[in-house]
Structures are given as structure tokens and as C-alpha cells.
mmCIF file of C-alpha atoms in Angstrom:
data_model
loop_
_atom_site.group_PDB
_atom_site.id
_atom_site.type_symbol
_atom_site.label_atom_id
_atom_site.label_comp_id
_atom_site.label_asym_id
_atom_site.label_seq_id
_atom_site.Cartn_x
_atom_site.Cartn_y
_atom_site.Cartn_z
ATOM 1 C CA UNK D 9 128.498 -2.768 -58.324
ATOM 2 C CA UNK D 10 129.166 -3.810 -61.960
ATOM 3 C CA UNK D 11 130.777 -1.194 -63.938
ATOM 4 C CA UNK D 12 129.399 2.374 -65.588
ATOM 5 C CA UNK D 13 129.054 1.749 -69.262
ATOM 6 C CA UNK D 14 131.172 4.502 -71.132
ATOM 7 C CA UNK D 15 129.761 4.365 -74.774
ATOM 8 C CA UNK D 16 131.796 6.564 -77.209
ATOM 9 C CA UNK D 17 133.697 6.522 -80.537
ATOM 10 C CA UNK D 18 136.664 7.610 -80.756
ATOM 11 C CA UNK D 19 136.051 10.862 -83.143
ATOM 12 C CA UNK D 20 133.558 12.321 -80.664
ATOM 13 C CA UNK D 21 134.901 15.604 -79.774
ATOM 14 C CA UNK D 22 133.045 15.986 -75.810
ATOM 15 C CA UNK D 23 134.473 12.726 -74.943
ATOM 16 C CA UNK D 24 138.078 14.255 -75.069
ATOM 17 C CA UNK D 25 136.668 15.421 -71.503
ATOM 18 C CA UNK D 26 135.194 12.321 -70.460
ATOM 19 C CA UNK D 27 138.402 10.277 -71.362
ATOM 20 C CA UNK D 28 140.280 12.773 -69.254
ATOM 21 C CA UNK D 29 137.784 13.372 -66.504
ATOM 22 C CA UNK D 30 135.997 9.823 -66.226
ATOM 23 C CA UNK D 31 138.613 7.652 -64.642
ATOM 24 C CA UNK D 32 139.743 9.897 -61.629
ATOM 25 C CA UNK D 33 136.085 10.881 -60.875
ATOM 26 C CA UNK D 34 134.943 7.251 -61.285
ATOM 27 C CA UNK D 35 137.995 6.165 -58.513
ATOM 28 C CA UNK D 36 136.735 8.841 -55.990
ATOM 29 C CA UNK D 37 132.916 7.654 -56.433
ATOM 30 C CA UNK D 38 134.573 4.000 -56.262
ATOM 31 C CA UNK D 39 132.861 2.968 -59.486
ATOM 32 C CA UNK D 40 134.605 1.263 -61.979
ATOM 33 C CA UNK D 41 134.323 1.718 -66.018
ATOM 34 C CA UNK D 42 133.499 -0.346 -68.829
ATOM 35 C CA UNK D 43 134.777 1.413 -72.025
ATOM 36 C CA UNK D 44 132.403 0.393 -74.775
ATOM 37 C CA UNK D 45 133.450 1.801 -78.063
ATOM 38 C CA UNK D 46 131.421 1.391 -80.767
ATOM 39 C CA UNK D 47 130.529 3.154 -84.160
ATOM 40 C CA UNK D 48 128.260 6.235 -83.402
ATOM 41 C CA UNK D 49 129.193 7.746 -86.803
ATOM 42 C CA UNK D 50 127.050 4.960 -88.323
ATOM 43 C CA UNK D 51 124.348 5.263 -85.621
ATOM 44 C CA UNK D 52 123.890 9.062 -86.516
ATOM 45 C CA UNK D 53 124.489 8.382 -89.781
ATOM 46 C CA UNK D 54 120.855 6.287 -89.719
ATOM 47 C CA UNK D 55 119.118 9.158 -87.649
ATOM 48 C CA UNK D 56 120.216 11.692 -90.162
ATOM 49 C CA UNK D 57 121.542 13.321 -87.060
ATOM 50 C CA UNK D 58 124.715 15.844 -88.281
ATOM 51 C CA UNK D 59 125.806 18.243 -85.468
ATOM 52 C CA UNK D 60 128.547 19.844 -86.846
ATOM 53 C CA UNK D 61 129.887 18.931 -89.791
ATOM 54 C CA UNK D 62 127.403 20.757 -92.022
ATOM 55 C CA UNK D 63 126.369 23.475 -89.246
ATOM 56 C CA UNK D 64 129.555 25.597 -88.965
ATOM 57 C CA UNK D 65 127.712 28.131 -86.438
ATOM 58 C CA UNK D 66 127.380 25.280 -83.724
ATOM 59 C CA UNK D 67 130.468 23.795 -84.339
ATOM 60 C CA UNK D 68 132.029 26.888 -83.560
ATOM 61 C CA UNK D 69 130.002 26.770 -80.163
ATOM 62 C CA UNK D 70 131.064 23.373 -79.675
ATOM 63 C CA UNK D 71 135.165 24.215 -79.994
ATOM 64 C CA UNK D 72 134.600 27.485 -77.695
ATOM 65 C CA UNK D 73 132.234 25.195 -75.367
ATOM 66 C CA UNK D 74 134.972 22.506 -75.133
ATOM 67 C CA UNK D 75 137.976 25.140 -74.480
ATOM 68 C CA UNK D 76 135.862 26.570 -71.604
ATOM 69 C CA UNK D 77 134.957 23.583 -69.820
ATOM 70 C CA UNK D 78 138.588 22.037 -70.387
ATOM 71 C CA UNK D 79 140.455 25.735 -68.953
ATOM 72 C CA UNK D 80 137.276 24.917 -65.855
ATOM 73 C CA UNK D 81 138.873 21.262 -65.294
ATOM 74 C CA UNK D 82 142.500 22.473 -65.659
ATOM 75 C CA UNK D 83 142.837 20.490 -69.033
ATOM 76 C CA UNK D 84 145.179 21.643 -71.751
ATOM 77 C CA UNK D 85 143.115 21.622 -74.940
ATOM 78 C CA UNK D 86 144.207 23.176 -78.338
ATOM 79 C CA UNK D 87 141.143 24.052 -80.175
ATOM 80 C CA UNK D 88 139.702 23.252 -82.735
ATOM 81 C CA UNK D 89 141.495 19.846 -82.893
ATOM 82 C CA UNK D 90 141.686 18.063 -86.565
ATOM 83 C CA UNK D 91 137.832 17.028 -87.364
ATOM 84 C CA UNK D 92 136.387 15.223 -88.820
ATOM 85 C CA UNK D 93 138.658 12.132 -88.358
ATOM 86 C CA UNK D 94 139.890 10.168 -91.414
ATOM 87 C CA UNK D 95 140.519 7.339 -89.739
ATOM 88 C CA UNK D 96 137.721 7.222 -87.455
ATOM 89 C CA UNK D 97 136.736 3.193 -88.276
ATOM 90 C CA UNK D 98 140.524 2.287 -87.661
ATOM 91 C CA UNK D 99 140.815 4.279 -84.299
ATOM 92 C CA UNK D 100 137.408 2.523 -83.238
ATOM 93 C CA UNK D 101 138.358 -0.997 -84.462
ATOM 94 C CA UNK D 102 141.535 -0.733 -82.593
ATOM 95 C CA UNK D 103 139.663 0.613 -79.143
ATOM 96 C CA UNK D 104 137.747 -2.578 -79.306
ATOM 97 C CA UNK D 105 140.593 -4.867 -79.778
ATOM 98 C CA UNK D 106 142.304 -2.907 -77.082
ATOM 99 C CA UNK D 107 139.163 -3.574 -74.600
ATOM 100 C CA UNK D 108 139.197 -7.240 -75.212
ATOM 101 C CA UNK D 109 142.765 -7.165 -74.110
ATOM 102 C CA UNK D 110 142.240 -4.570 -71.562
ATOM 103 C CA UNK D 111 144.467 -1.432 -72.332
ATOM 104 C CA UNK D 112 141.527 0.340 -73.672
ATOM 105 C CA UNK D 113 141.763 2.878 -71.251
ATOM 106 C CA UNK D 114 145.180 3.818 -71.879
ATOM 107 C CA UNK D 115 144.511 3.497 -75.514
ATOM 108 C CA UNK D 116 141.553 6.330 -75.309
ATOM 109 C CA UNK D 117 143.478 8.682 -73.205
ATOM 110 C CA UNK D 118 146.908 8.987 -75.211
ATOM 111 C CA UNK D 119 144.773 9.008 -78.521
ATOM 112 C CA UNK D 120 142.379 11.758 -77.070
ATOM 113 C CA UNK D 121 145.707 13.510 -75.634
ATOM 114 C CA UNK D 122 147.595 14.297 -79.271
ATOM 115 C CA UNK D 123 144.534 14.722 -80.626
ATOM 116 C CA UNK D 124 143.431 17.230 -78.356
ATOM 117 C CA UNK D 125 147.009 18.685 -76.913
ATOM 118 C CA UNK D 126 149.252 18.400 -80.075
ATOM 119 C CA UNK D 127 146.955 18.264 -82.936
ATOM 120 C CA UNK D 128 147.496 14.663 -84.139
ATOM 121 C CA UNK D 129 144.213 13.031 -85.411
ATOM 122 C CA UNK D 130 143.324 9.878 -83.751
ATOM 123 C CA UNK D 131 143.811 6.801 -85.684
ATOM 124 C CA UNK D 132 146.304 8.490 -87.929
ATOM 125 C CA UNK D 133 149.782 6.606 -88.391
ATOM 126 C CA UNK D 134 151.278 9.306 -87.040
ATOM 127 C CA UNK D 135 149.248 8.472 -83.919
ATOM 128 C CA UNK D 136 149.367 4.825 -83.727
ATOM 129 C CA UNK D 137 153.252 5.000 -83.873
ATOM 130 C CA UNK D 138 153.219 7.077 -80.728
ATOM 131 C CA UNK D 139 150.248 5.882 -78.924
ATOM 132 C CA UNK D 140 150.525 2.129 -79.380
ATOM 133 C CA UNK D 141 154.100 1.945 -78.211
ATOM 134 C CA UNK D 142 152.730 4.009 -75.042
ATOM 135 C CA UNK D 143 150.477 1.435 -74.741
ATOM 136 C CA UNK D 144 153.098 -1.109 -74.559
ATOM 137 C CA UNK D 145 151.566 -2.771 -77.725
ATOM 138 C CA UNK D 146 153.177 -4.061 -80.983
ATOM 139 C CA UNK D 147 152.314 -1.644 -83.889
ATOM 140 C CA UNK D 148 152.266 -4.499 -86.368
ATOM 141 C CA UNK D 149 150.589 -7.163 -84.109
ATOM 142 C CA UNK D 150 147.904 -4.205 -83.277
ATOM 143 C CA UNK D 151 146.822 -3.444 -86.658
ATOM 144 C CA UNK D 152 146.196 -7.447 -87.653
ATOM 145 C CA UNK D 153 143.990 -7.881 -84.672
ATOM 146 C CA UNK D 154 142.026 -4.855 -85.399
ATOM 147 C CA UNK D 155 141.919 -5.452 -89.219
ATOM 148 C CA UNK D 156 140.400 -8.791 -88.484
ATOM 149 C CA UNK D 157 137.056 -10.240 -89.399
ATOM 150 C CA UNK D 158 136.583 -11.034 -85.284
ATOM 151 C CA UNK D 159 137.608 -7.263 -84.577
ATOM 152 C CA UNK D 160 134.972 -6.203 -87.238
ATOM 153 C CA UNK D 161 132.146 -8.513 -85.835
ATOM 154 C CA UNK D 162 133.106 -7.263 -82.403
ATOM 155 C CA UNK D 163 132.993 -3.710 -83.142
ATOM 156 C CA UNK D 164 129.610 -3.954 -85.362
ATOM 157 C CA UNK D 165 128.172 -5.917 -82.135
ATOM 158 C CA UNK D 166 129.036 -2.983 -80.337
ATOM 159 C CA UNK D 167 127.378 -0.859 -81.988
ATOM 160 C CA UNK D 168 124.056 -3.210 -82.143
ATOM 161 C CA UNK D 169 124.436 -2.753 -78.151
ATOM 162 C CA UNK D 170 124.311 0.763 -78.388
ATOM 163 C CA UNK D 171 121.410 0.809 -80.449
ATOM 164 C CA UNK D 172 119.614 -1.610 -78.116
ATOM 165 C CA UNK D 173 120.056 0.753 -75.655
ATOM 166 C CA UNK D 174 118.810 3.805 -77.132
ATOM 167 C CA UNK D 175 122.329 5.500 -77.948
ATOM 168 C CA UNK D 176 122.196 8.501 -80.075
ATOM 169 C CA UNK D 177 125.509 10.355 -79.358
ATOM 170 C CA UNK D 178 128.752 10.034 -77.408
ATOM 171 C CA UNK D 179 129.588 10.040 -75.040
ATOM 172 C CA UNK D 180 126.815 8.055 -73.457
ATOM 173 C CA UNK D 181 126.795 6.413 -70.124
ATOM 174 C CA UNK D 182 124.488 3.757 -69.033
ATOM 175 C CA UNK D 183 123.685 2.625 -65.367
ATOM 176 C CA UNK D 184 123.456 -0.316 -63.599
ATOM 177 C CA UNK D 185 119.475 -0.077 -63.792
ATOM 178 C CA UNK D 186 119.622 1.313 -67.822
ATOM 179 C CA UNK D 187 119.647 4.715 -67.112
ATOM 180 C CA UNK D 188 120.836 6.689 -70.105
ATOM 181 C CA UNK D 189 123.083 9.868 -69.837
ATOM 182 C CA UNK D 190 124.080 11.750 -72.997
ATOM 183 C CA UNK D 191 127.329 13.895 -72.715
ATOM 184 C CA UNK D 192 130.175 14.955 -70.890
ATOM 185 C CA UNK D 193 128.248 17.317 -69.313
ATOM 186 C CA UNK D 194 126.201 14.441 -67.464
ATOM 187 C CA UNK D 195 129.048 12.301 -66.353
ATOM 188 C CA UNK D 196 129.047 13.313 -62.518
ATOM 189 C CA UNK D 197 124.893 12.863 -62.534
ATOM 190 C CA UNK D 198 125.778 9.302 -64.156
ATOM 191 C CA UNK D 199 128.010 7.818 -61.567
ATOM 192 C CA UNK D 200 125.817 9.567 -58.774
ATOM 193 C CA UNK D 201 122.933 7.753 -59.992
ATOM 194 C CA UNK D 202 124.789 4.448 -60.867
ATOM 195 C CA UNK D 203 125.941 4.372 -57.040
ATOM 196 C CA UNK D 204 122.469 4.564 -56.288
ATOM 197 C CA UNK D 205 121.246 2.272 -58.381
ATOM 198 C CA UNK D 206 124.109 -0.073 -57.353
ATOM 199 C CA UNK S 17 125.609 45.135 -64.280
ATOM 200 C CA UNK S 18 123.656 44.654 -67.543
ATOM 201 C CA UNK S 19 120.821 42.241 -67.316
ATOM 202 C CA UNK S 20 121.942 38.401 -68.368
ATOM 203 C CA UNK S 21 120.355 37.909 -71.934
ATOM 204 C CA UNK S 22 118.205 34.673 -71.708
ATOM 205 C CA UNK S 23 117.388 33.656 -75.385
ATOM 206 C CA UNK S 24 114.531 31.317 -75.990
ATOM 207 C CA UNK S 25 111.436 30.647 -78.224
ATOM 208 C CA UNK S 26 108.069 29.337 -76.620
ATOM 209 C CA UNK S 27 107.955 26.102 -78.250
ATOM 210 C CA UNK S 28 111.730 24.706 -76.848
ATOM 211 C CA UNK S 29 111.147 22.093 -74.685
ATOM 212 C CA UNK S 30 114.524 22.690 -72.246
ATOM 213 C CA UNK S 31 113.168 26.114 -71.666
ATOM 214 C CA UNK S 32 110.880 24.884 -69.599
ATOM 215 C CA UNK S 33 113.234 24.152 -66.796
ATOM 216 C CA UNK S 34 115.127 27.537 -67.617
ATOM 217 C CA UNK S 35 111.483 29.473 -67.280
ATOM 218 C CA UNK S 36 111.021 28.327 -64.146
ATOM 219 C CA UNK S 37 114.394 28.149 -62.298
ATOM 220 C CA UNK S 38 116.204 31.180 -63.933
ATOM 221 C CA UNK S 39 114.366 33.957 -61.795
ATOM 222 C CA UNK S 40 115.517 32.323 -58.208
ATOM 223 C CA UNK S 41 118.881 31.436 -59.647
ATOM 224 C CA UNK S 42 119.671 34.903 -60.822
ATOM 225 C CA UNK S 43 117.634 36.732 -58.070
ATOM 226 C CA UNK S 44 120.090 34.603 -55.595
ATOM 227 C CA UNK S 45 123.249 35.798 -57.693
ATOM 228 C CA UNK S 46 122.052 39.555 -57.831
ATOM 229 C CA UNK S 47 121.808 39.523 -61.876
ATOM 230 C CA UNK S 48 119.177 40.464 -63.794
ATOM 231 C CA UNK S 49 117.060 38.812 -66.581
ATOM 232 C CA UNK S 50 116.559 40.058 -70.060
ATOM 233 C CA UNK S 51 114.273 37.528 -71.406
ATOM 234 C CA UNK S 52 114.534 37.716 -75.117
ATOM 235 C CA UNK S 53 111.981 35.660 -77.229
ATOM 236 C CA UNK S 54 112.846 34.755 -81.113
ATOM 237 C CA UNK S 55 112.120 32.385 -83.682
ATOM 238 C CA UNK S 56 114.525 29.625 -82.799
ATOM 239 C CA UNK S 57 112.512 27.712 -85.110
ATOM 240 C CA UNK S 58 113.595 29.928 -88.317
ATOM 241 C CA UNK S 59 117.410 29.770 -87.012
ATOM 242 C CA UNK S 60 117.368 25.898 -86.888
ATOM 243 C CA UNK S 61 115.547 25.130 -90.449
ATOM 244 C CA UNK S 62 118.273 27.399 -91.744
ATOM 245 C CA UNK S 63 121.050 25.028 -90.294
ATOM 246 C CA UNK S 64 119.109 21.991 -91.459
ATOM 247 C CA UNK S 65 118.855 21.383 -87.363
ATOM 248 C CA UNK S 66 116.196 19.253 -86.345
ATOM 249 C CA UNK S 67 116.742 17.724 -83.290
ATOM 250 C CA UNK S 68 113.305 15.738 -82.048
ATOM 251 C CA UNK S 69 110.683 15.821 -84.773
ATOM 252 C CA UNK S 70 112.455 13.356 -87.209
ATOM 253 C CA UNK S 71 114.871 11.609 -84.629
ATOM 254 C CA UNK S 72 112.459 9.584 -82.318
ATOM 255 C CA UNK S 73 115.045 8.121 -80.048
ATOM 256 C CA UNK S 74 116.501 11.546 -79.471
ATOM 257 C CA UNK S 75 113.092 12.447 -78.846
ATOM 258 C CA UNK S 76 112.481 9.850 -76.138
ATOM 259 C CA UNK S 77 115.626 10.565 -74.229
ATOM 260 C CA UNK S 78 115.005 14.319 -74.577
ATOM 261 C CA UNK S 79 111.844 13.785 -72.446
ATOM 262 C CA UNK S 80 113.384 11.438 -69.946
ATOM 263 C CA UNK S 81 116.100 13.808 -69.189
ATOM 264 C CA UNK S 82 113.714 16.760 -68.709
ATOM 265 C CA UNK S 83 111.576 14.414 -66.536
ATOM 266 C CA UNK S 84 114.864 13.496 -64.582
ATOM 267 C CA UNK S 85 116.189 16.995 -64.206
ATOM 268 C CA UNK S 86 112.832 18.542 -63.321
ATOM 269 C CA UNK S 87 112.463 15.810 -60.320
ATOM 270 C CA UNK S 88 115.815 16.933 -59.243
ATOM 271 C CA UNK S 89 114.629 20.132 -59.045
ATOM 272 C CA UNK S 90 111.769 19.372 -57.573
ATOM 273 C CA UNK S 91 109.680 20.694 -60.499
ATOM 274 C CA UNK S 92 106.582 19.002 -61.335
ATOM 275 C CA UNK S 93 106.330 17.976 -65.264
ATOM 276 C CA UNK S 94 104.250 15.738 -67.352
ATOM 277 C CA UNK S 95 105.995 14.404 -70.253
ATOM 278 C CA UNK S 96 105.727 14.060 -73.052
ATOM 279 C CA UNK S 97 104.583 17.475 -73.309
ATOM 280 C CA UNK S 98 102.276 18.172 -76.468
ATOM 281 C CA UNK S 99 105.080 18.854 -79.493
ATOM 282 C CA UNK S 100 105.784 20.623 -81.560
ATOM 283 C CA UNK S 101 103.798 23.134 -80.769
ATOM 284 C CA UNK S 102 101.000 24.599 -83.462
ATOM 285 C CA UNK S 103 100.754 27.914 -82.598
ATOM 286 C CA UNK S 104 104.555 28.511 -82.456
ATOM 287 C CA UNK S 105 104.685 31.792 -83.981
ATOM 288 C CA UNK S 106 101.817 33.129 -82.025
ATOM 289 C CA UNK S 107 102.899 32.140 -78.533
ATOM 290 C CA UNK S 108 106.269 34.022 -79.671
ATOM 291 C CA UNK S 109 104.848 37.322 -80.944
ATOM 292 C CA UNK S 110 102.743 37.495 -77.820
ATOM 293 C CA UNK S 111 106.523 37.079 -75.681
ATOM 294 C CA UNK S 112 107.767 40.130 -77.906
ATOM 295 C CA UNK S 113 105.066 42.198 -77.261
ATOM 296 C CA UNK S 114 104.831 41.362 -73.215
ATOM 297 C CA UNK S 115 109.023 42.093 -73.315
ATOM 298 C CA UNK S 116 108.240 45.465 -74.464
ATOM 299 C CA UNK S 117 105.275 45.801 -72.102
ATOM 300 C CA UNK S 118 107.144 44.530 -69.249
ATOM 301 C CA UNK S 119 105.239 41.483 -68.209
ATOM 302 C CA UNK S 120 107.351 38.728 -70.274
ATOM 303 C CA UNK S 121 108.816 36.496 -67.583
ATOM 304 C CA UNK S 122 104.971 36.239 -66.126
ATOM 305 C CA UNK S 123 103.615 35.417 -69.346
ATOM 306 C CA UNK S 124 107.093 32.742 -70.010
ATOM 307 C CA UNK S 125 106.475 30.842 -66.359
ATOM 308 C CA UNK S 126 102.232 30.865 -67.174
ATOM 309 C CA UNK S 127 102.548 29.415 -70.653
ATOM 310 C CA UNK S 128 105.193 26.966 -69.258
ATOM 311 C CA UNK S 129 103.556 25.592 -66.205
ATOM 312 C CA UNK S 130 100.197 24.952 -68.341
ATOM 313 C CA UNK S 131 102.303 23.240 -71.004
ATOM 314 C CA UNK S 132 104.553 21.226 -69.266
ATOM 315 C CA UNK S 133 102.653 20.784 -65.991
ATOM 316 C CA UNK S 134 98.738 20.364 -67.206
ATOM 317 C CA UNK S 135 99.517 19.638 -71.053
ATOM 318 C CA UNK S 136 98.013 22.874 -72.487
ATOM 319 C CA UNK S 137 100.121 23.679 -75.523
ATOM 320 C CA UNK S 138 101.404 27.540 -75.413
ATOM 321 C CA UNK S 139 100.170 29.456 -77.856
ATOM 322 C CA UNK S 140 96.769 27.693 -78.219
ATOM 323 C CA UNK S 141 93.201 29.472 -77.829
ATOM 324 C CA UNK S 142 93.001 27.127 -74.216
ATOM 325 C CA UNK S 143 96.311 28.426 -73.074
ATOM 326 C CA UNK S 144 95.650 32.301 -73.855
ATOM 327 C CA UNK S 145 92.321 32.518 -72.151
ATOM 328 C CA UNK S 146 94.022 31.214 -69.036
ATOM 329 C CA UNK S 147 97.585 32.735 -69.064
ATOM 330 C CA UNK S 148 96.514 36.289 -70.507
ATOM 331 C CA UNK S 149 94.292 37.226 -67.588
ATOM 332 C CA UNK S 150 96.657 35.329 -64.991
ATOM 333 C CA UNK S 151 98.950 38.030 -66.271
ATOM 334 C CA UNK S 152 96.696 40.875 -65.879
ATOM 335 C CA UNK S 153 96.215 41.562 -69.396
ATOM 336 C CA UNK S 154 93.409 41.587 -71.849
ATOM 337 C CA UNK S 155 93.175 38.677 -74.526
ATOM 338 C CA UNK S 156 91.709 41.114 -77.446
ATOM 339 C CA UNK S 157 94.447 43.575 -76.766
ATOM 340 C CA UNK S 158 97.013 41.470 -76.864
ATOM 341 C CA UNK S 159 96.348 39.782 -79.954
ATOM 342 C CA UNK S 160 95.814 42.794 -81.781
ATOM 343 C CA UNK S 161 99.221 43.812 -80.732
ATOM 344 C CA UNK S 162 101.306 40.604 -81.068
ATOM 345 C CA UNK S 163 99.193 40.621 -84.815
ATOM 346 C CA UNK S 164 100.537 43.962 -85.393
ATOM 347 C CA UNK S 165 103.254 44.694 -87.908
ATOM 348 C CA UNK S 166 105.528 46.253 -85.660
ATOM 349 C CA UNK S 167 105.559 43.296 -83.169
ATOM 350 C CA UNK S 168 106.385 41.129 -86.325
ATOM 351 C CA UNK S 169 109.034 43.769 -87.016
ATOM 352 C CA UNK S 170 110.436 43.125 -83.617
ATOM 353 C CA UNK S 171 110.341 39.657 -83.736
ATOM 354 C CA UNK S 172 112.264 39.515 -86.813
ATOM 355 C CA UNK S 173 114.727 41.735 -85.273
ATOM 356 C CA UNK S 174 114.990 39.722 -82.283
ATOM 357 C CA UNK S 175 115.827 36.838 -84.645
ATOM 358 C CA UNK S 176 118.329 38.924 -86.744
ATOM 359 C CA UNK S 177 119.888 39.526 -83.065
ATOM 360 C CA UNK S 178 120.039 36.109 -81.975
ATOM 361 C CA UNK S 179 121.922 35.211 -85.450
ATOM 362 C CA UNK S 180 124.299 37.902 -84.825
ATOM 363 C CA UNK S 181 125.338 36.427 -81.534
ATOM 364 C CA UNK S 182 126.100 33.198 -82.794
ATOM 365 C CA UNK S 183 122.833 31.533 -81.367
ATOM 366 C CA UNK S 184 121.752 28.197 -82.753
ATOM 367 C CA UNK S 185 119.393 26.853 -80.274
ATOM 368 C CA UNK S 186 117.421 27.642 -77.057
ATOM 369 C CA UNK S 187 117.589 28.422 -74.159
ATOM 370 C CA UNK S 188 120.990 30.114 -74.833
ATOM 371 C CA UNK S 189 122.417 32.419 -72.703
ATOM 372 C CA UNK S 190 124.805 35.566 -73.537
ATOM 373 C CA UNK S 191 126.900 37.116 -70.922
ATOM 374 C CA UNK S 192 127.887 40.826 -70.635
ATOM 375 C CA UNK S 193 131.089 40.071 -72.164
ATOM 376 C CA UNK S 194 129.607 38.166 -75.301
ATOM 377 C CA UNK S 195 130.393 34.755 -74.008
ATOM 378 C CA UNK S 196 127.439 32.080 -75.652
ATOM 379 C CA UNK S 197 126.016 29.402 -73.221
ATOM 380 C CA UNK S 198 123.608 27.054 -74.976
ATOM 381 C CA UNK S 199 121.208 25.297 -72.906
ATOM 382 C CA UNK S 200 119.627 24.888 -69.423
ATOM 383 C CA UNK S 201 122.415 22.659 -68.117
ATOM 384 C CA UNK S 202 124.647 25.457 -68.446
ATOM 385 C CA UNK S 203 122.071 28.316 -66.456
ATOM 386 C CA UNK S 204 124.420 27.893 -63.693
ATOM 387 C CA UNK S 205 127.671 28.559 -65.421
ATOM 388 C CA UNK S 206 126.074 31.391 -67.559
ATOM 389 C CA UNK S 207 125.047 33.144 -64.390
ATOM 390 C CA UNK S 208 128.722 32.659 -62.966
ATOM 391 C CA UNK S 209 130.388 33.924 -65.706
ATOM 392 C CA UNK S 210 127.737 36.941 -66.094
ATOM 393 C CA UNK S 211 128.626 38.109 -62.396
ATOM 394 C CA UNK S 212 132.359 37.513 -63.081
ATOM 395 C CA UNK S 213 132.322 39.650 -66.354
ATOM 396 C CA UNK S 214 129.916 42.181 -64.603
#
């Protein structure tokens, strides 16, 4: 069975729940995960899809909904977390580099944990100086790789691949037979579908 | 226990699932429902919240998602259903009148059934000539009541009340302690919360 694709951008709020929940759920189902960081912001801007930044009523609901769902999953959470992220693209270029080197899941978990539990924005210097050592990575080396043309190309290619799958938001899950599920609240459905298709 | 408020506009696509599912789920939980038709379109326009009409990729996902979820609930569905509705406001003014007269649930079920199972747009003449008799109602009388100033005032008041609850989309559920849940995929959660809050 190929892995279930998990498409997200560091910067997506509901992805906090997915990053914290998916590894255990997938392991229990015997499913492996392929974390696919991409620029969800680029795609949403192309579509004029602005869910929260200009919509305070919807944003207020989103924070309460995340708080409520986190409580249901016994996950600590401090809302509202800093939003939107200032260093969105840097956070995602590092995720792209981490994926190619095999430590993407650790990076996402540590970044989101700091962001949603301690209020440290993902991708910020304060975050990276804690997250990268926790992942066993040298900060200078990672920043250099993340800033390279190769990483930018891989990041752009990932965003193109997301477009090709009809992705318009994050987190999104794509099963082995190409079914798309959008939103952390579809994670269980996506895993079940992927197993059946697999 | 007061009823669980179910806020929707005839015109909302995911509300098809709620209209068909909620009565049985609520009955099983010993919860009663208060169907609250309002102008979700007015609120979404105020917020510049246009989820599908200008977003073909997201719209394509929405139809597939509804199709997939309907199959999971053993509900027949024919997608894409005609969208957006031409007679949105008329469909909703009738719903408002039906609520005050006690046949709103029947009206919603018949309207959505024709719209999502047979492709007859809710609120259209073709729909009303079948739906209203099925609800035991005289067409001329209902159109007269639905077109009255009193019904328009009740419709506007309902939309104001929705604003006051922080509602920004449909379907939305408001529990007895004021918790807001948005989306058919939160229906079970809303019923459970409402029972606990009792």
C-alpha cells in the first residue's frame, strides 16, 4: 500500500490537529503517511479564497472550533495562536527540505506544538532555534538548504502538484486512488478510504 | 430541554444532508429541533464569503464530497444539483411562513428531496407546485403569506438573530448553552453537546 498523502502548509490552523493526530491514527490503521508541504497560501490567493484574515466572525468560530476539537482529542491548545504567520514561506521551505531528508514529521510536530501550545510562531527565529535542534539539525545548515534554489524549486513543484490534485486548502488528504479529502475532520474518513482502496 | 436550533437557508448545498439526516438523529437522541430559515446569502455577501460560485475547484470538491457523504448515509443524491438557486429568497420566505405555521420540516424535506434527487430547483414554480400540495398547503395562499410584509419582517429578523449568534454559514447548529457548530459534518457533535448542556 502506498502512503496516504497529507498536504499541508505550515500556517494552516486546522493542520495543528492533523499533525498531532495523524501519526497515531495512521499507525493504528497500518497506513504510512507522506507529508507534502506546499504553498497553500499561493493557491488560496489565486482563488481569492481568504477564509479568516478578513472575516473576523468566521475566524472567531475557527479558534473556538479548534479549541473544542483539541479538547475532544485531549490535546493541549492555546488559542488564538499567532496568525497569520509572518515567516510562512520560510517555515514551508524548511518543511520541504526536511521531507527530502526524512525528518519532516518531527519538524511539523515540534513547530506546531510550539505555535499552538506556547504561542511561538512557526518559522520564526524563536521557533527555529528550538525546533531544529530538537530534530537533531544544525540551524545554519538547514537555513542554507532551505534558502537554496533547489528547495525553492521543490516547493514550487509541490504547489503545482497540489494544484494538479484539485487541492484548495489544508490539510488535504489524497488516497492511493486519487480521492481528495479536505480538512482535519475528514482525516479518519481519508484513512479508511485509503485502506479500502489500497 | 429546549430544542436544538438548526439554522439554514434553502440554497445551502450541504443542508441537503442535514435536512435528510437530522430528524432521525435528533429523535434517537431525544432532542427536538427548531428549524430556523434565514438569509445565509445576505450574511455571506456582507462578509465577502463566496465559497463556490467563483471557485470552480472548490465547487467540484463540494459536489464530490456531498456525493460521497450521501452514499455513506445511504441517501440518494444527484450532483451537481442546480446551483445557485434563482428563487433563493422566495424559497426561504416560504420556509419562514411554514415555520410559523408548523410545517417547516416537511417543506424543507420535500424541497431538498426534489432539488437534490430530481434536479428541480427549490423555490421554483416546478418545485412549489409539487412541494406545497405534498405538505397539505394551498399554493395561492402560501405565496400570498410568503409575499407579505410580515413574512419579510420575520425573515429579516431571523437573519439578524443569526448575525447575533455569530453565524456565517449554513447549516449551523446552536445549542441551549449558545455553542455554535457549523456544517452538516458537525451535526452529531452538536446534538451530543446540546444533550449534555440540556
